[in-house]
Short mmCIF file of C-alpha atoms in Angstrom, two decimals:
data_model
loop_
_atom_site.label_atom_id
_atom_site.label_comp_id
_atom_site.label_asym_id
_atom_site.label_seq_id
_atom_site.Cartn_x
_atom_site.Cartn_y
_atom_site.Cartn_z
CA UNK K 233 -9.24 -0.44 35.22
CA UNK K 234 -5.74 0.89 35.57
CA UNK K 235 -3.71 1.32 38.70
CA UNK K 236 -1.50 4.23 39.58
CA UNK K 237 1.35 4.20 42.00
CA UNK K 238 4.03 1.64 42.73
CA UNK K 239 4.47 -0.61 45.73
CA UNK K 240 5.98 -3.93 46.76
CA UNK K 241 3.13 -5.57 48.68
CA UNK K 242 1.43 -6.99 45.59
CA UNK K 243 4.67 -8.76 44.65
CA UNK K 244 4.41 -11.11 47.61
CA UNK K 245 3.44 -14.61 46.50
CA UNK K 246 0.79 -14.98 49.20
CA UNK K 247 -0.83 -11.67 48.27
CA UNK K 248 -0.82 -12.56 44.58
CA UNK K 249 -2.48 -15.92 45.24
CA UNK K 250 -5.23 -14.21 47.26
CA UNK K 251 -5.75 -11.61 44.54
CA UNK K 252 -5.94 -14.27 41.81
CA UNK K 253 -8.53 -16.21 43.81
CA UNK K 254 -10.53 -13.07 44.61
CA UNK K 255 -10.63 -11.72 41.06
CA UNK K 256 -11.24 -15.16 39.54
CA UNK K 257 -14.18 -15.72 41.89
CA UNK K 258 -15.69 -12.32 41.06
CA UNK K 259 -15.23 -12.88 37.32
CA UNK K 260 -16.72 -16.39 37.42
CA UNK K 261 -19.72 -15.47 39.57
CA UNK K 262 -20.27 -12.24 37.65
CA UNK K 263 -20.18 -13.81 34.19
CA UNK K 264 -22.41 -16.75 35.15
CA UNK K 265 -24.86 -14.75 37.27
CA UNK K 266 -25.31 -11.77 34.99
CA UNK K 267 -25.50 -13.92 31.86
CA UNK K 268 -28.20 -15.94 33.59
CA UNK K 269 -30.21 -12.81 34.43
CA UNK K 270 -30.03 -11.56 30.84
CA UNK K 271 -30.97 -15.00 29.51
CA UNK K 272 -34.04 -15.57 31.68
CA UNK K 273 -35.41 -12.09 30.95
CA UNK K 274 -34.94 -12.78 27.24
CA UNK K 275 -36.31 -16.32 27.34
CA UNK K 276 -39.37 -16.11 29.59
CA UNK K 277 -42.17 -13.75 28.57
CA UNK K 278 -43.44 -13.48 32.14
CA UNK K 279 -40.19 -11.75 33.09
CA UNK K 280 -40.33 -9.23 30.26
CA UNK K 281 -41.50 -6.34 32.39
CA UNK K 282 -40.16 -2.80 32.52
CA UNK K 283 -38.44 -3.34 35.87
CA UNK K 284 -36.84 -6.56 34.66
CA UNK K 285 -35.61 -4.87 31.48
CA UNK K 286 -33.85 -2.33 33.67
CA UNK K 287 -32.45 -5.15 35.82
CA UNK K 288 -31.17 -6.82 32.65
CA UNK K 289 -29.53 -3.52 31.72
CA UNK K 290 -27.74 -3.58 35.08
CA UNK K 291 -26.59 -7.11 34.30
CA UNK K 292 -25.21 -6.03 30.90
CA UNK K 293 -23.20 -3.26 32.55
CA UNK K 294 -21.83 -5.62 35.20
CA UNK K 295 -21.02 -8.23 32.55
CA UNK K 296 -19.04 -5.57 30.69
CA UNK K 297 -16.90 -5.03 33.78
CA UNK K 298 -16.47 -8.77 34.41
CA UNK K 299 -15.24 -9.48 30.89
CA UNK K 300 -13.47 -6.32 29.71
CA UNK K 301 -12.01 -4.86 32.89
CA UNK K 302 -11.30 -7.27 35.71
CA UNK K 303 -9.02 -9.74 33.87
CA UNK K 304 -6.80 -6.88 32.64
CA UNK K 305 -6.82 -5.16 36.03
CA UNK K 306 -5.64 -8.38 37.68
CA UNK K 307 -2.78 -8.88 35.22
CA UNK K 308 -1.73 -5.23 35.53
CA UNK K 309 -1.68 -5.55 39.30
CA UNK K 310 0.37 -8.75 39.30
CA UNK K 311 2.91 -7.62 36.69
CA UNK K 312 3.21 -4.04 37.87
CA UNK K 313 3.17 -2.64 34.35
CA UNK K 314 0.79 -2.19 31.42
CA UNK K 315 1.25 -4.99 28.87
CA UNK K 316 -1.82 -4.42 26.70
CA UNK K 317 -0.78 -1.56 24.45
CA UNK K 318 -1.93 1.98 23.89
CA UNK K 319 -5.44 1.30 22.55
CA UNK K 320 -6.56 -0.73 25.57
CA UNK K 321 -4.97 1.84 27.87
CA UNK K 322 -7.58 4.31 26.64
CA UNK K 323 -10.42 1.83 26.17
CA UNK K 324 -10.50 -0.25 29.36
CA UNK K 325 -10.71 2.53 31.99
CA UNK K 326 -13.40 4.14 29.84
CA UNK K 327 -15.33 0.84 29.68
CA UNK K 328 -15.33 0.48 33.45
CA UNK K 329 -16.35 4.11 33.97
CA UNK K 330 -19.12 3.67 31.40
CA UNK K 331 -20.43 0.52 33.09
CA UNK K 332 -20.45 2.09 36.56
CA UNK K 333 -22.32 5.16 35.29
CA UNK K 334 -24.87 2.92 33.53
CA UNK K 335 -25.44 1.00 36.77
CA UNK K 336 -25.91 4.18 38.80
CA UNK K 337 -28.24 5.84 36.30
CA UNK K 338 -30.28 2.64 35.89
CA UNK K 339 -30.73 2.28 39.65
CA UNK K 340 -32.07 5.84 39.67
CA UNK K 341 -34.44 5.15 36.79
CA UNK K 342 -35.82 2.05 38.54
CA UNK K 343 -36.38 3.97 41.77
CA UNK K 344 -38.10 6.89 40.04
CA UNK K 345 -40.31 4.61 37.93
CA UNK K 346 -41.49 2.71 41.00
CA UNK K 347 -41.98 5.99 42.86
CA UNK K 348 -44.21 7.22 40.03
CA UNK K 349 -46.32 4.06 40.01
CA UNK K 350 -46.64 3.35 43.73
CA UNK K 351 -46.68 6.78 45.38
CA UNK K 352 -49.00 8.33 42.80
CA UNK K 353 -51.15 5.21 42.25
CA UNK K 354 -50.49 5.10 38.53
CA UNK K 355 -51.70 1.78 37.16
CA UNK K 356 -50.22 2.44 33.72
CA UNK K 357 -46.60 1.36 33.75
CA UNK K 358 -43.97 2.70 31.40
CA UNK K 359 -44.42 1.38 27.86
CA UNK K 360 -41.76 -1.01 26.65
CA UNK K 361 -40.73 1.21 23.74
CA UNK K 362 -40.26 4.08 26.19
CA UNK K 363 -38.32 1.72 28.46
CA UNK K 364 -35.91 0.83 25.66
CA UNK K 365 -35.53 4.51 24.85
CA UNK K 366 -34.64 5.23 28.47
CA UNK K 367 -32.10 2.39 28.46
CA UNK K 368 -30.49 3.81 25.31
CA UNK K 369 -30.40 7.25 26.94
CA UNK K 370 -28.63 5.83 30.02
CA UNK K 371 -25.83 4.51 27.81
CA UNK K 372 -25.49 7.78 25.90
CA UNK K 373 -25.42 9.86 29.09
CA UNK K 374 -22.98 7.44 30.73
CA UNK K 375 -20.73 7.52 27.66
CA UNK K 376 -20.50 11.31 27.93
CA UNK K 377 -19.82 11.26 31.68
CA UNK K 378 -17.08 8.62 31.32
CA UNK K 379 -15.40 10.23 28.29
CA UNK K 380 -12.72 12.13 30.29
CA UNK K 381 -11.30 8.75 31.37
CA UNK K 382 -10.45 8.04 27.73
CA UNK K 383 -9.49 11.56 26.68
CA UNK K 384 -7.19 12.58 29.52
CA UNK K 385 -4.96 9.54 29.57
CA UNK K 386 -1.31 8.81 28.94
CA UNK K 387 0.46 5.66 27.80
CA UNK K 388 4.22 5.76 28.11
CA UNK K 389 7.43 4.51 29.65
CA UNK K 390 8.45 5.01 33.26
CA UNK K 391 11.98 4.33 34.49
CA UNK K 392 11.44 2.34 37.64
CA UNK K 393 15.20 2.16 38.10
CA UNK K 394 18.24 2.70 35.87
CA UNK K 395 17.90 0.20 33.07
CA UNK K 396 14.42 -0.91 34.22
CA UNK K 397 11.82 0.84 32.05
CA UNK K 398 8.18 -0.22 32.37
CA UNK K 399 5.05 0.65 30.40
CA UNK K 400 2.44 2.58 32.37
CA UNK K 401 -1.13 3.73 31.78
CA UNK K 402 -2.09 6.74 33.87
CA UNK K 403 -4.38 9.76 33.91
CA UNK K 404 -2.93 12.88 32.29
CA UNK K 405 -4.82 16.09 32.99
CA UNK K 406 -4.06 19.36 31.17
CA UNK K 407 -3.53 22.64 32.95
CA UNK K 408 -3.18 22.74 36.71
CA UNK K 409 -2.69 19.75 38.96
CA UNK K 410 -6.12 20.30 40.45
CA UNK K 411 -7.97 19.24 37.29
CA UNK K 412 -7.91 15.60 38.32
CA UNK K 413 -9.17 16.49 41.77
CA UNK K 414 -12.03 18.55 40.33
CA UNK K 415 -13.04 15.65 38.09
CA UNK K 416 -12.87 13.12 40.96
CA UNK K 417 -15.01 15.31 43.21
CA UNK K 418 -17.47 15.92 40.38
CA UNK K 419 -17.75 12.19 39.69
CA UNK K 420 -18.14 11.46 43.40
CA UNK K 421 -21.12 13.82 43.44
CA UNK K 422 -22.64 12.80 40.10
CA UNK K 423 -21.91 9.09 40.30
CA UNK K 424 -22.40 8.43 43.99
CA UNK K 425 -23.71 11.14 46.35
CA UNK K 426 -26.47 12.71 44.23
CA UNK K 427 -27.81 9.43 42.77
CA UNK K 428 -27.95 7.79 46.19
CA UNK K 429 -29.74 10.84 47.60
CA UNK K 430 -32.38 10.61 44.85
CA UNK K 431 -32.74 6.85 45.28
CA UNK K 432 -33.00 7.12 49.07
CA UNK K 433 -35.70 9.78 48.79
CA UNK K 434 -37.69 7.72 46.28
CA UNK K 435 -37.57 4.48 48.25
CA UNK K 436 -38.28 6.25 51.54
CA UNK K 437 -41.52 7.61 50.07
CA UNK K 438 -42.37 4.23 48.53
CA UNK K 439 -41.78 2.46 51.82
CA UNK K 440 -43.89 4.99 53.70
CA UNK K 441 -46.69 4.61 51.16
CA UNK K 442 -46.68 0.83 51.32
CA UNK K 443 -46.68 0.82 55.12
CA UNK K 444 -49.22 3.48 56.01
CA UNK K 445 -51.39 4.23 52.98
CA UNK K 446 -52.88 0.84 52.42
CA UNK K 447 -56.14 -0.23 54.05
CA UNK K 448 -56.32 -3.68 55.67
CA UNK K 449 -58.58 -4.83 52.84
CA UNK K 450 -55.95 -3.76 50.35
CA UNK K 451 -53.17 -5.78 51.91
CA UNK K 452 -53.51 -8.46 49.27
CA UNK K 453 -51.04 -10.47 47.32
CA UNK K 454 -50.30 -7.54 45.02
CA UNK K 455 -49.35 -5.37 47.98
CA UNK K 456 -47.11 -8.09 49.43
CA UNK K 457 -45.37 -8.62 46.10
CA UNK K 458 -44.74 -4.91 45.73
CA UNK K 459 -43.19 -4.81 49.19
CA UNK K 460 -40.99 -7.81 48.43
CA UNK K 461 -39.84 -6.33 45.13
CA UNK K 462 -39.13 -2.99 46.80
CA UNK K 463 -37.11 -4.74 49.54
CA UNK K 464 -35.05 -6.50 46.88
CA UNK K 465 -34.35 -3.30 44.95
CA UNK K 466 -33.46 -1.38 48.12
CA UNK K 467 -31.02 -4.17 49.03
CA UNK K 468 -29.44 -3.91 45.57
CA UNK K 469 -28.92 -0.17 46.11
CA UNK K 470 -27.46 -0.69 49.60
CA UNK K 471 -25.01 -3.30 48.31
CA UNK K 472 -23.97 -0.97 45.50
CA UNK K 473 -23.49 1.96 47.90
CA UNK K 474 -21.53 -0.01 50.52
CA UNK K 475 -19.35 -1.71 47.90
CA UNK K 476 -18.29 1.50 46.19
CA UNK K 477 -17.91 3.79 49.22
CA UNK K 478 -14.35 2.71 50.23
CA UNK K 479 -13.11 2.95 46.63
CA UNK K 480 -14.57 6.43 46.07
CA UNK K 481 -13.19 7.63 49.41
CA UNK K 482 -9.72 6.30 48.62
CA UNK K 483 -9.76 7.85 45.14
CA UNK K 484 -10.72 11.20 46.62
CA UNK K 485 -7.97 10.95 49.25
CA UNK K 486 -5.45 10.18 46.50
CA UNK K 487 -6.44 13.25 44.50
CA UNK K 488 -6.50 15.58 47.51
CA UNK K 489 -3.30 14.39 49.20
CA UNK K 490 -0.41 13.46 46.90
CA UNK K 491 1.39 11.73 49.76
CA UNK K 492 -1.09 8.86 49.51
CA UNK K 493 0.59 7.88 46.23
CA UNK K 494 3.90 7.49 48.05
CA UNK K 495 2.54 4.95 50.51
CA UNK K 496 4.35 1.63 50.29
CA UNK K 497 1.06 -0.25 50.26
CA UNK K 498 -0.76 2.12 47.93
CA UNK K 499 -1.19 -0.49 45.20
CA UNK K 500 -2.37 -3.11 47.69
CA UNK K 501 -4.90 -0.76 49.30
CA UNK K 502 -6.17 0.37 45.91
CA UNK K 503 -6.57 -3.25 44.82
CA UNK K 504 -8.38 -4.28 48.00
CA UNK K 505 -10.87 -1.42 47.69
CA UNK K 506 -11.26 -2.24 44.00
CA UNK K 507 -12.05 -5.87 44.86
CA UNK K 508 -14.71 -4.75 47.35
CA UNK K 509 -16.25 -2.44 44.74
CA UNK K 510 -16.28 -5.18 42.11
CA UNK K 511 -18.22 -7.49 44.43
CA UNK K 512 -21.30 -5.50 43.44
CA UNK K 513 -20.98 -6.91 39.90
CA UNK K 514 -21.92 -10.43 41.01
CA UNK K 515 -24.03 -9.66 44.08
CA UNK K 516 -27.18 -8.66 42.20
CA UNK K 517 -27.95 -12.08 40.63
CA UNK K 518 -27.50 -13.67 44.07
CA UNK K 519 -29.92 -11.16 45.57
CA UNK K 520 -32.48 -11.81 42.83
CA UNK K 521 -32.31 -15.56 43.43
CA UNK K 522 -32.56 -15.13 47.19
CA UNK K 523 -35.21 -12.42 47.44
CA UNK K 524 -37.36 -12.78 44.30
CA UNK K 525 -39.41 -15.91 43.72
CA UNK K 526 -39.81 -15.20 40.00
CA UNK K 527 -36.07 -15.14 39.38
CA UNK K 528 -35.56 -18.09 41.69
CA UNK K 529 -38.08 -20.11 39.70
CA UNK K 530 -36.56 -18.98 36.40
CA UNK K 531 -33.03 -19.91 37.49
CA UNK K 532 -34.23 -23.31 38.68
CA UNK K 533 -36.04 -23.89 35.40
CA UNK K 534 -32.88 -23.16 33.42
CA UNK K 535 -30.74 -25.42 35.59
CA UNK K 536 -33.28 -28.24 35.22
CA UNK K 537 -33.30 -27.69 31.44
CA UNK K 538 -37.11 -27.39 31.51
CA UNK K 539 -38.84 -25.96 28.46
CA UNK K 540 -41.60 -24.18 30.43
CA UNK K 541 -41.56 -22.12 33.59
CA UNK K 542 -44.45 -22.53 36.00
CA UNK K 543 -45.62 -20.48 38.96
CA UNK K 544 -44.16 -17.19 37.84
CA UNK K 545 -46.34 -14.15 38.29
CA UNK K 546 -45.80 -10.52 37.43
CA UNK K 547 -45.75 -7.97 40.21
CA UNK K 548 -49.27 -7.56 41.44
CA UNK K 549 -50.16 -11.11 40.49
CA UNK K 550 -52.62 -13.01 42.56
CA UNK K 551 -50.36 -15.85 43.49
CA UNK K 552 -50.51 -19.51 42.77
CA UNK K 553 -52.57 -20.29 39.71
CA UNK K 554 -54.06 -16.84 39.23
CA UNK K 555 -53.69 -13.18 38.55
CA UNK K 556 -55.41 -9.86 39.26
CA UNK K 557 -56.40 -7.50 36.46
CA UNK K 558 -57.56 -3.97 37.32
CA UNK K 559 -59.78 -2.15 34.87
CA UNK K 560 -62.11 0.82 35.34
CA UNK K 561 -62.07 0.55 39.13
CA UNK K 562 -62.98 -3.13 39.13
CA UNK K 563 -60.90 -6.15 39.97
CA UNK K 564 -61.16 -9.28 37.90
CA UNK K 565 -59.78 -12.25 39.75
CA UNK K 566 -58.85 -15.12 37.46
CA UNK K 567 -57.88 -18.61 38.42
CA UNK K 568 -56.37 -21.00 35.98
CA UNK K 569 -57.94 -24.43 36.08
CA UNK K 570 -54.74 -26.40 36.54
CA UNK K 571 -56.39 -29.68 35.73
CA UNK K 572 -57.41 -28.44 32.28
CA UNK K 573 -54.32 -26.39 31.57
CA UNK K 574 -52.38 -27.66 28.57
CA UNK K 575 -50.19 -26.34 25.80
CA UNK K 576 -52.98 -25.88 23.30
CA UNK K 577 -55.62 -24.23 25.46
CA UNK K 578 -55.81 -22.19 28.64
CA UNK K 579 -59.26 -22.42 30.19
CA UNK K 580 -59.95 -19.96 32.92
CA UNK K 581 -62.57 -19.38 35.55
CA UNK K 582 -63.15 -15.72 36.18
CA UNK K 583 -65.01 -14.07 38.99
CA UNK K 584 -65.85 -10.40 38.70
CA UNK K 585 -65.97 -8.35 41.86
CA UNK K 586 -66.10 -4.62 42.52
CA UNK K 587 -63.67 -2.74 44.66
CA UNK K 588 -64.23 0.53 46.42
#
């Protein structure tokens, strides 16, 4: 959340107006979108699946950045000095690092869970209590990985010019000057390169399985829904990777070459790359609404202030008015009788058929 280096470009009125508009838009879209995702998963039972719980966990992490990091980062950029005191100097960078680690780890967990179910034909999904345990573990692991951002930090006074002291919040590494570089490279590998390699491998196998290991008879609604969900999740990963790549590259360049800090437009470049990275915090809800009919229906239901959500089906569902239940090698296709469906009673017509 903090910015190092000093420059004059961000003091230009035109640049400041653009930055205010950019950050305000990201904060507004992020708070509304991620809050909406969390709310619909909590409110509608049909969305309370393992995958959606992980998606809600992503939304919580992004909401943390939108509320606890971005407003302070914007003010720090505009003022050119840290005005929030010593406690927040240690807390806010840690909060952003924590949230980014949670997002990365959660994306890996989603990919590996879907790989387990689809590639190995496991009908039994992860239990919800196990899911919540995994979510808790992602936060604990992320807290440990982000801890150096809070430990190796310095809040103090910097003399910008004679008689012009300013308060700054910067990283302070013990020992040699290469410690910061070692940490940045380690985080680049642990937070970006390695996770994306694992995710890419998992989704490549999933995609191959869905394309070539399904008989024509098996290309049913369940198969189509799995492909659509996989497309959505792959898009989420791509957006995350593309958004964060410039920021990680610039951070690495800063640690490797100290002359980057002396660039006149260092602060402006850092801020621009930071804005691009933060776009990932509001992009996910937009992707869900665009690519997933369940979320689209849920969002519409909330905006219409309806009390009940219709036409929402879990992954593998049959489609309109029905669902597919697999048990002991047999498929039970159930159609709700819409004419007789009411709040007190759900009457169903079921047709039992055998599958090979």
